[in-house]
Coordinates of N, CA and C and ligand atoms in Angstrom, one line a residue:
M27 N 185.6 108.6 -8.9 CA 185.4 108.0 -7.5 C 183.8 107.6 -7.4
Y28 N 183.7 106.3 -7.3 CA 182.4 106.0 -7.1 C 182.0 105.8 -5.6
S29 N 180.9 105.8 -5.2 CA 180.3 105.7 -4.0 C 179.1 104.7 -3.9
I30 N 179.1 103.6 -3.1 CA 178.0 102.7 -2.9 C 177.2 102.9 -1.5
I31 N 176.1 103.1 -1.7 CA 175.2 103.8 -0.7 C 173.9 103.1 -0.5
P32 N 173.7 102.4 0.7 CA 172.6 101.7 1.1 C 171.3 102.6 1.1
I33 N 170.2 102.5 0.3 CA 168.9 103.0 0.7 C 168.4 102.1 1.3
P34 N 167.6 102.4 2.5 CA 167.0 101.6 3.6 C 165.4 101.2 2.9
A35 N 164.8 100.1 2.9 CA 163.7 100.0 2.6 C 162.9 99.1 3.3
F36 N 161.7 98.9 3.4 CA 160.7 98.1 4.2 C 161.6 98.2 5.6
T37 N 161.4 96.7 5.9 CA 161.9 96.8 7.5 C 163.5 96.5 7.6
D38 N 164.0 95.5 6.7 CA 165.6 95.6 6.9 C 166.3 95.3 5.4
N39 N 165.6 95.7 4.3 CA 166.2 95.9 3.2 C 167.1 96.8 2.9
Y40 N 168.2 96.6 2.2 CA 169.0 97.6 1.5 C 169.0 97.6 0.2
I41 N 168.4 98.8 -0.5 CA 168.6 98.8 -1.8 C 169.9 99.6 -2.2
W42 N 170.8 99.0 -2.8 CA 172.2 99.2 -3.1 C 172.4 100.4 -3.9
A43 N 172.8 101.8 -4.0 CA 172.9 102.7 -4.9 C 174.3 103.1 -5.3
I44 N 174.9 102.5 -6.6 CA 176.1 102.7 -7.1 C 176.3 104.0 -7.5
C45 N 177.1 105.1 -7.1 CA 176.8 106.2 -7.6 C 178.0 106.8 -8.0
N46 N 178.1 107.5 -9.5 CA 179.2 108.3 -9.6 C 179.0 109.7 -9.2
P47 N 179.3 110.3 -8.3 CA 179.0 111.6 -7.8 C 179.3 112.7 -8.7
E48 N 180.6 112.5 -9.7 CA 180.7 113.6 -10.7 C 179.7 113.5 -11.7
T49 N 178.9 112.7 -12.0 CA 178.3 112.8 -13.3 C 176.8 112.6 -12.8
G50 N 176.4 112.3 -11.3 CA 175.1 111.9 -10.6 C 174.4 110.9 -11.2
A51 N 175.3 110.0 -11.9 CA 174.8 108.5 -12.3 C 174.4 107.8 -11.2
V52 N 173.3 107.1 -11.4 CA 173.2 105.7 -10.4 C 172.8 104.7 -10.8
I53 N 173.1 103.4 -10.5 CA 172.7 102.2 -10.7 C 172.2 101.6 -9.3
V54 N 170.9 101.1 -9.6 CA 170.6 100.6 -7.8 C 170.2 98.9 -8.3
V55 N 170.5 98.3 -7.1 CA 170.4 96.9 -7.0 C 169.2 96.4 -6.3
D56 N 168.2 95.5 -6.9 CA 167.2 95.1 -6.2 C 166.2 96.2 -5.7
P57 N 165.9 96.7 -6.5 CA 164.9 98.1 -5.9 C 163.2 97.4 -5.6
G58 N 163.1 96.9 -4.4 CA 161.8 96.2 -3.9 C 160.9 97.3 -4.0
D59 N 161.4 98.8 -3.6 CA 160.3 99.7 -3.5 C 160.8 100.8 -4.3
A60 N 160.1 101.5 -5.1 CA 160.4 102.4 -5.8 C 160.6 104.0 -5.2
K61 N 159.6 104.1 -4.1 CA 159.6 105.5 -3.3 C 161.1 105.8 -2.8
P62 N 161.6 104.9 -2.0 CA 162.8 105.3 -1.3 C 164.0 105.7 -2.5
V63 N 163.9 105.1 -3.4 CA 165.1 105.5 -4.6 C 164.8 106.7 -5.2
E64 N 163.3 106.9 -5.5 CA 163.2 108.2 -6.0 C 163.4 109.5 -5.1
A65 N 163.3 109.0 -3.7 CA 163.7 110.3 -2.7 C 165.1 110.5 -2.7
F66 N 165.6 109.5 -3.0 CA 167.3 109.5 -2.9 C 167.6 110.2 -4.2
L67 N 167.1 109.9 -5.2 CA 167.7 110.7 -6.2 C 167.2 111.7 -6.4
Q68 N 166.2 112.4 -5.9 CA 165.5 113.7 -5.9 C 166.4 114.4 -4.6
Q69 N 166.7 113.9 -3.8 CA 167.5 114.8 -2.8 C 168.8 115.1 -3.2
R70 N 169.4 114.2 -4.1 CA 170.9 114.4 -4.5 C 171.0 115.1 -5.7
R71 N 169.9 115.3 -6.3 CA 170.0 115.4 -7.8 C 170.6 114.6 -8.6
Y72 N 170.6 113.2 -8.6 CA 171.0 112.1 -9.3 C 170.2 111.7 -10.4
S73 N 170.6 111.0 -11.0 CA 169.9 110.4 -12.2 C 170.1 108.8 -12.6
L74 N 168.9 108.1 -12.3 CA 168.9 106.6 -12.4 C 169.5 106.2 -13.8
I75 N 170.4 105.4 -14.1 CA 170.7 104.8 -15.5 C 170.8 103.5 -15.5
G76 N 170.3 102.5 -14.4 CA 170.4 101.3 -14.5 C 170.1 100.5 -13.6
I77 N 169.2 99.4 -13.5 CA 169.0 98.5 -12.7 C 169.5 97.2 -12.6
L78 N 169.9 96.5 -11.4 CA 170.3 95.2 -11.7 C 169.5 94.5 -10.6
V79 N 169.1 93.0 -10.9 CA 168.2 92.4 -10.1 C 168.9 90.8 -9.7
T80 N 168.8 90.7 -8.9 CA 169.4 89.1 -8.3 C 168.5 88.1 -8.4
H81 N 167.1 88.6 -7.9 CA 166.2 87.2 -8.1 C 164.6 87.6 -7.9
H82 N 163.7 86.9 -8.1 CA 162.4 87.4 -8.3 C 161.6 87.9 -7.2
H83 N 162.1 87.6 -5.7 CA 161.3 87.7 -4.7 C 160.8 89.4 -4.6
M84 N 159.5 89.7 -4.3 CA 159.1 91.0 -4.3 C 159.8 91.8 -3.7
D85 N 160.2 91.7 -2.6 CA 161.1 92.9 -1.8 C 162.3 93.3 -2.6
H86 N 162.6 92.8 -3.9 CA 163.7 92.9 -4.5 C 163.2 93.6 -6.0
I87 N 161.9 93.2 -6.3 CA 161.6 93.5 -7.6 C 160.5 94.6 -7.8
G88 N 159.6 94.9 -6.5 CA 158.7 95.7 -6.7 C 158.5 96.9 -7.1
G89 N 159.7 97.5 -7.2 CA 159.8 99.0 -7.5 C 160.3 99.1 -8.8
I90 N 160.5 98.2 -9.5 CA 161.0 98.0 -11.0 C 160.3 98.8 -12.1
Q91 N 159.0 98.3 -12.0 CA 158.2 98.7 -12.8 C 158.0 100.4 -13.1
S92 N 157.6 100.7 -11.8 CA 157.4 102.0 -11.7 C 158.8 103.1 -11.9
L93 N 160.0 102.6 -11.7 CA 161.2 103.1 -11.9 C 161.6 103.1 -13.3
K94 N 161.3 102.2 -14.1 CA 161.4 101.9 -15.4 C 160.5 102.9 -16.2
D95 N 159.4 103.1 -16.0 CA 158.4 104.1 -16.3 C 158.9 105.2 -16.4
H96 N 159.4 105.6 -15.3 CA 159.8 106.9 -15.0 C 161.2 107.2 -15.5
Y97 N 162.2 106.5 -15.6 CA 163.6 107.0 -16.3 C 163.8 105.9 -17.7
G98 N 163.1 105.1 -17.7 CA 163.3 104.3 -18.9 C 164.7 103.6 -19.1
V99 N 164.8 103.0 -17.8 CA 166.4 102.5 -17.9 C 166.7 100.9 -18.1
P100 N 167.9 100.3 -18.4 CA 168.1 98.8 -18.8 C 167.8 98.1 -17.3
V101 N 167.2 97.1 -17.4 CA 167.1 96.1 -16.3 C 167.8 94.8 -16.6
Y102 N 168.7 94.8 -15.6 CA 169.4 93.5 -15.9 C 168.9 92.2 -14.9
G103 N 169.1 91.1 -15.6 CA 168.5 89.8 -14.7 C 168.8 88.7 -15.5
F104 N 168.6 87.6 -14.5 CA 169.1 86.2 -15.1 C 168.0 85.8 -16.3
E105 N 168.8 85.4 -17.3 CA 168.2 85.0 -18.6 C 166.8 83.9 -18.4
K106 N 167.1 83.0 -17.3 CA 165.8 81.9 -17.1 C 165.0 82.7 -16.2
S107 N 165.2 83.8 -15.7 CA 164.3 84.4 -14.6 C 162.5 84.6 -15.2
K108 N 161.5 84.2 -14.4 CA 160.4 84.8 -14.8 C 160.1 86.3 -14.9
I109 N 161.0 87.0 -14.2 CA 160.7 88.5 -14.0 C 160.3 88.9 -15.4
D110 N 159.1 89.9 -15.5 CA 158.6 90.3 -16.8 C 159.2 91.9 -16.9
T111 N 160.1 92.4 -16.1 CA 160.5 93.5 -16.3 C 161.8 93.8 -16.8
L112 N 162.3 92.4 -17.1 CA 164.1 92.6 -17.8 C 164.1 93.1 -19.1
T113 N 165.1 93.7 -19.6 CA 165.3 94.3 -20.6 C 166.7 93.7 -21.2
H114 N 167.6 93.2 -20.1 CA 169.0 92.6 -20.7 C 169.1 91.4 -19.7
K115 N 169.0 90.3 -20.6 CA 168.9 89.0 -19.8 C 170.5 88.3 -19.8
V116 N 170.8 87.8 -18.4 CA 172.3 87.6 -18.4 C 172.5 86.2 -17.9
K117 N 173.7 85.5 -17.9 CA 173.6 84.1 -17.5 C 175.3 84.2 -16.9
E118 N 175.5 83.2 -16.2 CA 176.9 82.8 -15.7 C 178.1 83.2 -16.6
G119 N 179.3 84.0 -16.3 CA 180.2 84.4 -17.1 C 180.1 85.5 -17.9
D120 N 178.5 85.9 -18.1 CA 178.5 87.1 -18.9 C 179.2 88.3 -18.3
T121 N 179.5 89.2 -19.0 CA 180.2 90.8 -18.5 C 179.2 91.6 -19.1
F122 N 178.9 92.9 -18.5 CA 178.4 93.9 -19.2 C 179.2 95.3 -18.7
S123 N 179.4 96.4 -19.4 CA 179.6 97.5 -18.7 C 178.3 98.6 -18.6
L124 N 178.5 99.1 -17.5 CA 177.4 100.1 -17.3 C 178.2 101.2 -16.5
M125 N 178.0 102.6 -16.6 CA 178.6 103.9 -16.0 C 180.3 103.4 -16.1
G126 N 180.5 102.6 -17.1 CA 182.0 102.9 -16.8 C 182.5 101.8 -16.0
L127 N 181.6 100.9 -15.4 CA 182.0 99.6 -14.5 C 181.7 98.4 -15.4
E128 N 182.5 97.5 -15.0 CA 182.6 96.1 -15.8 C 181.9 95.3 -14.5
F129 N 180.7 94.7 -15.0 CA 179.9 93.5 -14.1 C 180.4 92.4 -14.7
S130 N 180.4 91.3 -13.6 CA 180.4 89.9 -14.2 C 179.5 89.3 -13.3
V131 N 178.7 88.2 -14.1 CA 177.4 87.8 -13.4 C 177.9 86.2 -13.1
L132 N 177.4 85.8 -11.8 CA 177.5 84.5 -11.2 C 176.2 83.9 -11.0
E133 N 175.9 82.6 -11.3 CA 174.9 81.8 -11.1 C 174.9 81.5 -9.7
V134 N 174.2 81.6 -8.8 CA 174.0 81.5 -7.3 C 172.9 80.9 -7.0
P135 N 172.0 79.7 -7.6 CA 171.1 79.4 -7.3 C 170.8 78.5 -5.6
G136 N 169.5 78.5 -5.1 CA 169.5 77.7 -3.8 C 168.7 78.8 -2.9
H137 N 168.6 79.8 -2.7 CA 167.6 80.8 -2.2 C 166.2 80.5 -3.2
T138 N 166.7 80.9 -4.3 CA 166.0 80.8 -5.6 C 166.5 80.1 -6.5
L139 N 165.8 79.2 -7.6 CA 166.6 79.0 -8.5 C 166.9 79.8 -9.6
D140 N 166.2 81.0 -9.3 CA 166.8 82.3 -10.5 C 167.7 83.2 -9.9
H141 N 168.5 82.8 -8.7 CA 169.1 83.8 -8.5 C 170.8 84.0 -8.8
I142 N 170.9 85.0 -9.1 CA 172.4 85.4 -9.6 C 173.2 86.4 -8.7
A143 N 174.4 86.8 -8.9 CA 174.9 87.6 -8.1 C 176.0 88.4 -9.3
Y144 N 176.5 89.7 -8.9 CA 177.2 90.6 -9.7 C 178.5 90.9 -9.1
T145 N 179.6 90.8 -9.7 CA 180.8 91.4 -9.1 C 181.1 92.6 -10.2
V146 N 182.0 93.3 -9.2 CA 182.9 94.3 -10.1 C 184.2 94.1 -9.6
N147 N 185.2 94.0 -10.6 CA 186.4 93.4 -10.0 C 187.6 94.4 -10.4
E148 N 187.5 95.4 -11.2 CA 188.6 95.9 -11.7 C 188.3 97.5 -11.3
D149 N 187.2 98.2 -11.3 CA 187.1 99.4 -11.5 C 186.7 100.3 -10.1
L150 N 186.6 99.8 -8.9 CA 186.3 100.5 -7.8 C 187.7 100.1 -7.0
D151 N 187.9 100.9 -6.0 CA 188.9 100.8 -5.3 C 189.1 99.3 -4.5
K152 N 187.9 98.8 -4.2 CA 188.2 97.3 -3.9 C 187.0 96.3 -4.7
P153 N 187.1 95.4 -5.0 CA 186.1 94.4 -5.6 C 184.9 94.3 -5.1
A154 N 183.8 94.4 -5.5 CA 182.5 94.3 -5.1 C 181.6 93.2 -5.6
L155 N 180.9 92.4 -4.5 CA 179.7 91.3 -4.9 C 178.5 92.0 -4.4
F156 N 177.8 92.0 -5.4 CA 176.1 92.4 -4.9 C 175.5 90.8 -4.9
C157 N 175.4 90.2 -3.8 CA 174.7 88.7 -4.0 C 173.4 88.7 -3.3
G158 N 172.3 89.8 -3.2 CA 171.3 89.2 -3.0 C 170.8 88.8 -1.5
D159 N 170.1 87.7 -1.8 CA 169.9 86.9 -0.5 C 170.6 85.7 -0.5
T160 N 171.7 85.4 -1.1 CA 172.4 84.0 -1.2 C 173.5 84.3 0.0
L161 N 174.5 85.2 0.2 CA 175.1 85.5 1.3 C 174.9 86.4 2.2
F162 N 174.6 86.3 3.5 CA 174.6 87.6 4.1 C 175.7 87.2 5.3
S163 N 175.7 88.3 6.1 CA 177.1 88.8 6.9 C 176.7 87.6 8.0
G164 N 177.5 86.8 8.4 CA 177.2 85.6 9.1 C 176.1 84.7 9.0
G165 N 175.4 84.6 7.8 CA 174.4 83.8 7.3 C 174.4 83.4 6.0
C166 N 173.3 82.7 5.5 CA 172.8 82.6 4.2 C 171.5 82.6 4.0
G167 N 171.0 82.6 2.6 CA 169.5 82.8 2.4 C 168.9 81.4 2.8
R168 N 167.6 81.5 3.1 CA 166.9 80.2 3.1 C 166.8 79.6 2.1
L169 N 166.4 78.3 2.1 CA 166.4 77.4 0.8 C 164.7 77.3 0.4
F170 N 164.4 78.4 -0.5 CA 162.9 78.5 -0.6 C 162.8 77.6 -1.9
E171 N 163.9 77.5 -2.9 CA 163.6 76.6 -4.3 C 164.6 75.4 -4.7
G172 N 165.7 76.2 -4.1 CA 166.9 75.0 -4.3 C 167.4 74.0 -3.0
T173 N 168.1 73.1 -3.5 CA 168.3 72.0 -2.5 C 169.7 72.5 -1.6
A174 N 169.9 72.0 -0.5 CA 170.9 72.4 0.3 C 172.4 72.1 -0.6
D175 N 172.4 71.1 -1.4 CA 173.6 71.0 -2.3 C 173.8 72.2 -3.2
T176 N 172.8 72.4 -3.8 CA 172.6 73.6 -4.7 C 173.1 75.0 -4.2
M177 N 172.8 75.2 -2.7 CA 173.1 76.2 -2.3 C 174.8 76.2 -1.8
F178 N 175.0 75.0 -1.2 CA 176.5 74.8 -0.9 C 177.6 75.1 -2.0
S179 N 177.2 74.6 -3.5 CA 178.0 75.0 -4.2 C 178.0 76.5 -4.8
S180 N 176.8 77.1 -4.6 CA 176.7 78.8 -5.0 C 177.6 79.6 -3.7
L181 N 177.5 78.8 -2.7 CA 178.4 79.8 -1.5 C 179.9 79.5 -1.8
A182 N 180.1 78.5 -2.3 CA 181.4 77.9 -2.6 C 181.9 78.8 -3.5
K183 N 181.2 79.1 -4.5 CA 181.5 80.2 -5.8 C 182.2 81.4 -4.8
L184 N 181.3 81.9 -3.8 CA 181.6 83.3 -3.4 C 182.4 83.2 -2.4
K185 N 182.6 82.2 -1.6 CA 183.6 81.8 -0.9 C 185.3 81.8 -1.5
S186 N 185.3 81.5 -2.8 CA 186.4 81.6 -3.2 C 186.6 82.9 -4.0
L187 N 186.1 83.8 -4.0 CA 186.3 85.4 -4.6 C 187.4 86.3 -4.0
P188 N 188.0 87.1 -4.1 CA 189.3 87.8 -3.6 C 188.9 87.9 -2.3
A189 N 189.7 87.9 -1.1 CA 189.5 88.3 0.2 C 189.2 89.5 0.5
E190 N 189.4 90.5 -0.2 CA 189.1 92.0 0.0 C 187.7 92.5 -0.5
T191 N 187.0 91.5 -1.4 CA 185.7 91.5 -2.0 C 184.9 92.1 -0.8
Q192 N 184.2 93.5 -1.1 CA 183.1 94.1 -0.3 C 181.8 93.1 -0.6
V193 N 181.1 92.9 0.4 CA 180.0 92.1 0.5 C 178.8 93.0 0.6
Y194 N 177.9 93.3 -0.7 CA 176.6 94.0 -0.2 C 175.3 93.0 -0.3
C195 N 175.2 92.8 0.8 CA 173.7 91.6 0.7 C 172.7 92.6 0.9
T196 N 171.6 92.0 0.8 CA 170.6 92.9 0.7 C 169.5 92.9 1.8
H197 N 170.1 92.4 2.8 CA 169.2 92.4 4.1 C 170.2 92.6 5.4
E198 N 169.7 93.7 6.3 CA 170.6 93.8 7.6 C 169.9 92.7 8.6
Y199 N 170.6 91.4 8.4 CA 170.2 90.3 9.2 C 171.4 90.2 10.4
T200 N 172.4 90.9 10.1 CA 173.8 90.5 10.8 C 173.6 90.0 12.3
L201 N 172.9 90.7 13.1 CA 173.0 90.5 14.5 C 172.4 89.3 14.7
S202 N 171.3 88.9 14.2 CA 170.3 87.8 14.4 C 171.4 86.6 13.7
N203 N 171.9 86.6 12.4 CA 172.7 85.6 12.1 C 173.7 85.3 13.0
L204 N 174.6 86.6 13.8 CA 175.3 86.3 14.7 C 175.1 85.6 15.9
A205 N 173.9 85.5 16.3 CA 173.5 84.9 17.3 C 173.3 83.3 17.2
F206 N 173.0 82.9 16.0 CA 173.1 81.6 15.5 C 174.4 81.2 15.5
A207 N 175.1 82.3 15.0 CA 176.8 81.6 14.5 C 177.5 81.1 16.0
R208 N 177.0 82.0 17.0 CA 177.4 81.9 18.1 C 177.3 80.4 18.7
A209 N 175.9 79.9 18.4 CA 175.6 78.7 18.9 C 176.4 77.4 18.1
A210 N 176.7 78.1 17.0 CA 177.3 76.8 16.1 C 178.8 77.0 16.5
M211 N 179.3 78.0 16.6 CA 181.0 78.3 16.6 C 181.2 79.0 18.2
P212 N 180.7 78.4 19.3 CA 180.8 78.9 20.6 C 182.3 79.6 21.0
E213 N 183.2 79.1 20.5 CA 184.3 79.4 20.8 C 185.6 80.1 19.9
N214 N 184.7 81.0 18.8 CA 185.3 81.3 17.9 C 185.6 83.0 18.1
N215 N 187.0 83.0 18.6 CA 186.9 84.5 19.0 C 187.0 85.6 17.9
D216 N 187.3 85.2 16.5 CA 186.9 86.4 15.6 C 185.5 86.6 15.5
L217 N 184.8 85.7 15.8 CA 183.3 85.8 15.9 C 182.6 86.9 16.9
T218 N 183.4 86.5 18.1 CA 183.1 87.5 19.2 C 183.7 88.9 19.1
R219 N 184.8 89.3 18.6 CA 185.2 90.5 18.1 C 184.3 91.3 16.8
Y220 N 184.0 90.3 16.1 CA 183.1 91.0 15.0 C 181.8 91.3 15.4
R221 N 181.0 90.4 16.4 CA 179.7 90.9 16.8 C 179.9 92.1 17.6
D222 N 180.8 92.3 18.3 CA 181.0 93.5 19.1 C 181.0 94.4 18.3
S223 N 181.9 94.7 17.0 CA 181.7 95.8 16.5 C 180.6 96.1 15.5
C224 N 179.9 94.9 15.4 CA 178.4 94.9 14.6 C 177.7 96.0 15.5
E225 N 177.6 95.3 16.6 CA 176.6 95.8 18.1 C 176.7 97.2 17.9
S226 N 178.1 97.7 18.0 CA 178.2 99.0 18.1 C 177.7 100.0 16.8
M227 N 177.9 99.3 15.7 CA 177.6 100.0 14.3 C 175.9 100.2 14.4
R228 N 175.5 98.8 14.9 CA 173.9 98.9 15.0 C 173.3 100.2 16.1
S229 N 174.2 100.1 17.2 CA 173.7 101.2 18.1 C 174.0 102.5 17.6
A230 N 174.7 102.7 16.8 CA 174.9 104.0 16.3 C 173.8 104.3 15.4
G231 N 173.1 103.3 14.9 CA 172.4 103.8 13.5 C 172.8 103.2 12.4
N232 N 174.1 102.6 12.5 CA 174.6 102.3 11.0 C 174.4 100.7 10.6
P233 N 174.3 100.9 9.3 CA 174.4 99.3 8.4 C 175.8 98.6 9.0
T234 N 175.8 97.2 9.1 CA 176.6 96.3 9.3 C 177.3 96.1 8.1
L235 N 176.8 96.6 6.9 CA 177.4 96.0 5.3 C 178.1 97.3 5.1
P236 N 178.7 97.1 3.9 CA 179.5 96.0 3.5 C 180.2 95.0 4.1
S237 N 180.1 93.9 4.1 CA 181.1 93.0 4.9 C 182.2 92.6 3.9
T238 N 183.1 91.6 4.0 CA 183.9 91.3 3.2 C 184.1 89.8 3.2
I239 N 184.6 89.1 2.0 CA 184.7 88.0 1.8 C 185.8 87.4 3.0
E240 N 186.9 88.1 3.2 CA 187.9 87.7 4.1 C 187.0 87.4 5.6
I241 N 186.1 88.5 5.9 CA 185.2 88.6 7.6 C 184.7 87.1 7.5
E242 N 183.8 87.1 6.1 CA 183.0 85.8 6.1 C 183.5 84.7 6.2
R243 N 184.8 84.3 5.2 CA 185.1 83.3 5.7 C 185.7 83.0 7.1
K244 N 185.9 83.8 8.2 CA 186.4 83.7 9.6 C 185.3 83.7 10.2
I245 N 183.8 84.1 10.1 CA 182.9 84.2 11.1 C 181.6 83.5 10.6
N246 N 181.4 83.3 9.3 CA 180.1 82.8 8.9 C 180.0 81.2 8.9
P247 N 179.2 80.7 9.9 CA 179.3 79.2 9.9 C 179.2 78.3 8.6
F248 N 178.1 79.0 7.8 CA 177.9 78.6 6.3 C 178.9 78.3 5.7
L249 N 180.0 79.1 5.7 CA 181.4 79.0 4.8 C 182.2 78.3 5.6
R250 N 182.0 77.7 6.7 CA 183.1 76.9 7.4 C 182.5 75.3 8.0
C251 N 182.0 74.8 7.1 CA 181.6 73.4 7.1 C 182.5 72.6 7.1
D252 N 183.8 73.0 6.5 CA 184.9 72.2 6.6 C 185.7 72.0 7.9
T253 N 185.4 73.0 8.8 CA 185.7 73.2 10.1 C 185.5 72.3 11.3
G254 N 186.6 71.9 12.1 CA 186.3 71.0 13.0 C 185.2 71.7 14.0
E255 N 185.4 73.0 14.3 CA 184.4 73.5 15.0 C 182.8 73.5 14.6
V256 N 182.4 73.6 13.4 CA 181.0 73.4 12.8 C 180.9 72.2 12.7
K257 N 181.6 71.2 12.2 CA 181.3 69.9 11.8 C 180.6 69.5 13.5
S258 N 181.5 69.8 14.5 CA 181.3 68.9 15.9 C 180.3 69.6 16.4
S259 N 179.7 71.1 16.3 CA 178.6 71.2 16.9 C 177.1 71.1 16.2
V260 N 177.5 70.9 14.9 CA 176.4 70.2 14.0 C 176.1 69.0 14.3
S261 N 177.1 68.0 14.7 CA 177.2 66.8 15.0 C 176.3 66.4 16.3
Q262 N 176.8 67.2 17.4 CA 175.9 67.3 18.4 C 174.7 67.6 18.5
Q263 N 174.2 68.6 17.7 CA 173.0 69.2 17.6 C 172.0 67.8 17.0
I264 N 172.6 67.0 16.1 CA 171.4 66.1 15.6 C 171.9 64.5 16.1
A265 N 173.0 64.9 17.0 CA 173.3 63.3 18.0 C 173.8 62.3 16.6
K266 N 174.9 62.8 15.7 CA 175.1 61.9 14.9 C 176.6 62.3 14.2
T267 N 177.4 61.8 14.1 CA 178.8 62.3 13.8 C 179.1 62.4 12.3
L268 N 179.0 63.5 11.8 CA 179.2 63.8 10.5 C 180.6 64.3 10.2
T269 N 181.0 63.9 8.8 CA 182.2 64.3 8.4 C 182.1 64.9 7.2
D270 N 181.3 64.8 6.3 CA 180.9 65.4 4.9 C 180.5 66.7 4.8
E271 N 181.3 67.6 4.4 CA 181.1 69.2 4.3 C 179.5 69.4 4.0
R272 N 179.3 68.9 2.8 CA 177.9 69.0 2.4 C 176.8 68.6 3.4
Q273 N 177.0 67.6 3.9 CA 176.2 67.3 4.9 C 176.1 68.3 6.1
V274 N 177.0 68.4 6.6 CA 177.3 69.4 7.6 C 176.5 70.7 7.1
F275 N 176.5 71.2 5.8 CA 176.0 72.5 5.4 C 174.3 72.0 5.4
A276 N 174.0 71.1 4.9 CA 172.6 70.7 5.1 C 171.9 70.6 6.5
D277 N 172.7 70.0 7.2 CA 172.1 70.0 8.9 C 172.3 71.4 9.3
L278 N 173.2 72.0 9.3 CA 173.4 73.4 9.9 C 172.0 74.4 9.3
R279 N 171.8 74.2 8.1 CA 170.7 75.1 7.7 C 169.3 74.8 7.9
K280 N 169.4 73.4 8.2 CA 168.0 73.0 8.8 C 167.9 73.4 10.3
W281 N 168.9 73.4 10.9 CA 169.3 73.9 12.5 C 168.8 75.1 12.6
K282 N 169.5 76.1 11.8 CA 169.2 77.4 11.5 C 167.9 77.9 11.4
D283 N 166.8 76.9 10.6 CA 165.5 77.1 10.3 C 164.8 77.1 11.5
S284 N 165.2 76.5 12.2 CA 164.3 76.2 13.7 C 165.1 77.1 15.1
F285 N 165.9 77.7 14.7 CA 166.7 78.5 15.8 C 166.0 79.5 16.4
Ligands
LIG29 ZN1 164.7 86.7 -1.4
LIG30 FE1 165.1 89.4 0.3

């Protein structure tokens, strides 16, 4: 039985720890800081056996070197990334096995050009997606390197994953994303219910993550650019009637940037 536990880092990052409590083995995803990971491992007497990285931003890679020096573990990341601490370079469609789990790699450029995501489809209770800063609950990553079109295609890949897939994103941005989602989808009842439940989770000091692909398809405006509700609010916002889904996405992303 595996458990997937968020290790909080910086102000709103989660370093996801995939743990096998029986053996004490742990894989961490995007360790931007080594200290909270070391504290987590020491506290539970667990040992690190691998690191997965989604993209090159410092808040995702800052702790790798020190964890690698200390534990000598393999570090997985995108083959075309400039991250210099990788030991195992992967690309779209690759699979690899670590700690008895079979991981698959998806290329999801947009936030950065070297962004990848990892899925585990068979070996956990429910399929899992580790998507870094590409898909957030209620939102998506900013376009630092890719175009809106690139990001749209990447999100389309994630949207088509099985509905029950658990979505492990790297930041606790949910409530602020949902405030924007409300502006883009003022009459969406699923969104209202979801926001209420996320607000209670946050007031109790709990993470709102993981989300699921099923939830995101219902409440994330960036996955709903094909719907009348998002099309009409974006069209209203830019005072121009949009019909093309990709154009709606591009203008929705711009709107969010200045929200
Ligand atoms: Zn990032
Ligand atoms: Fe980040």
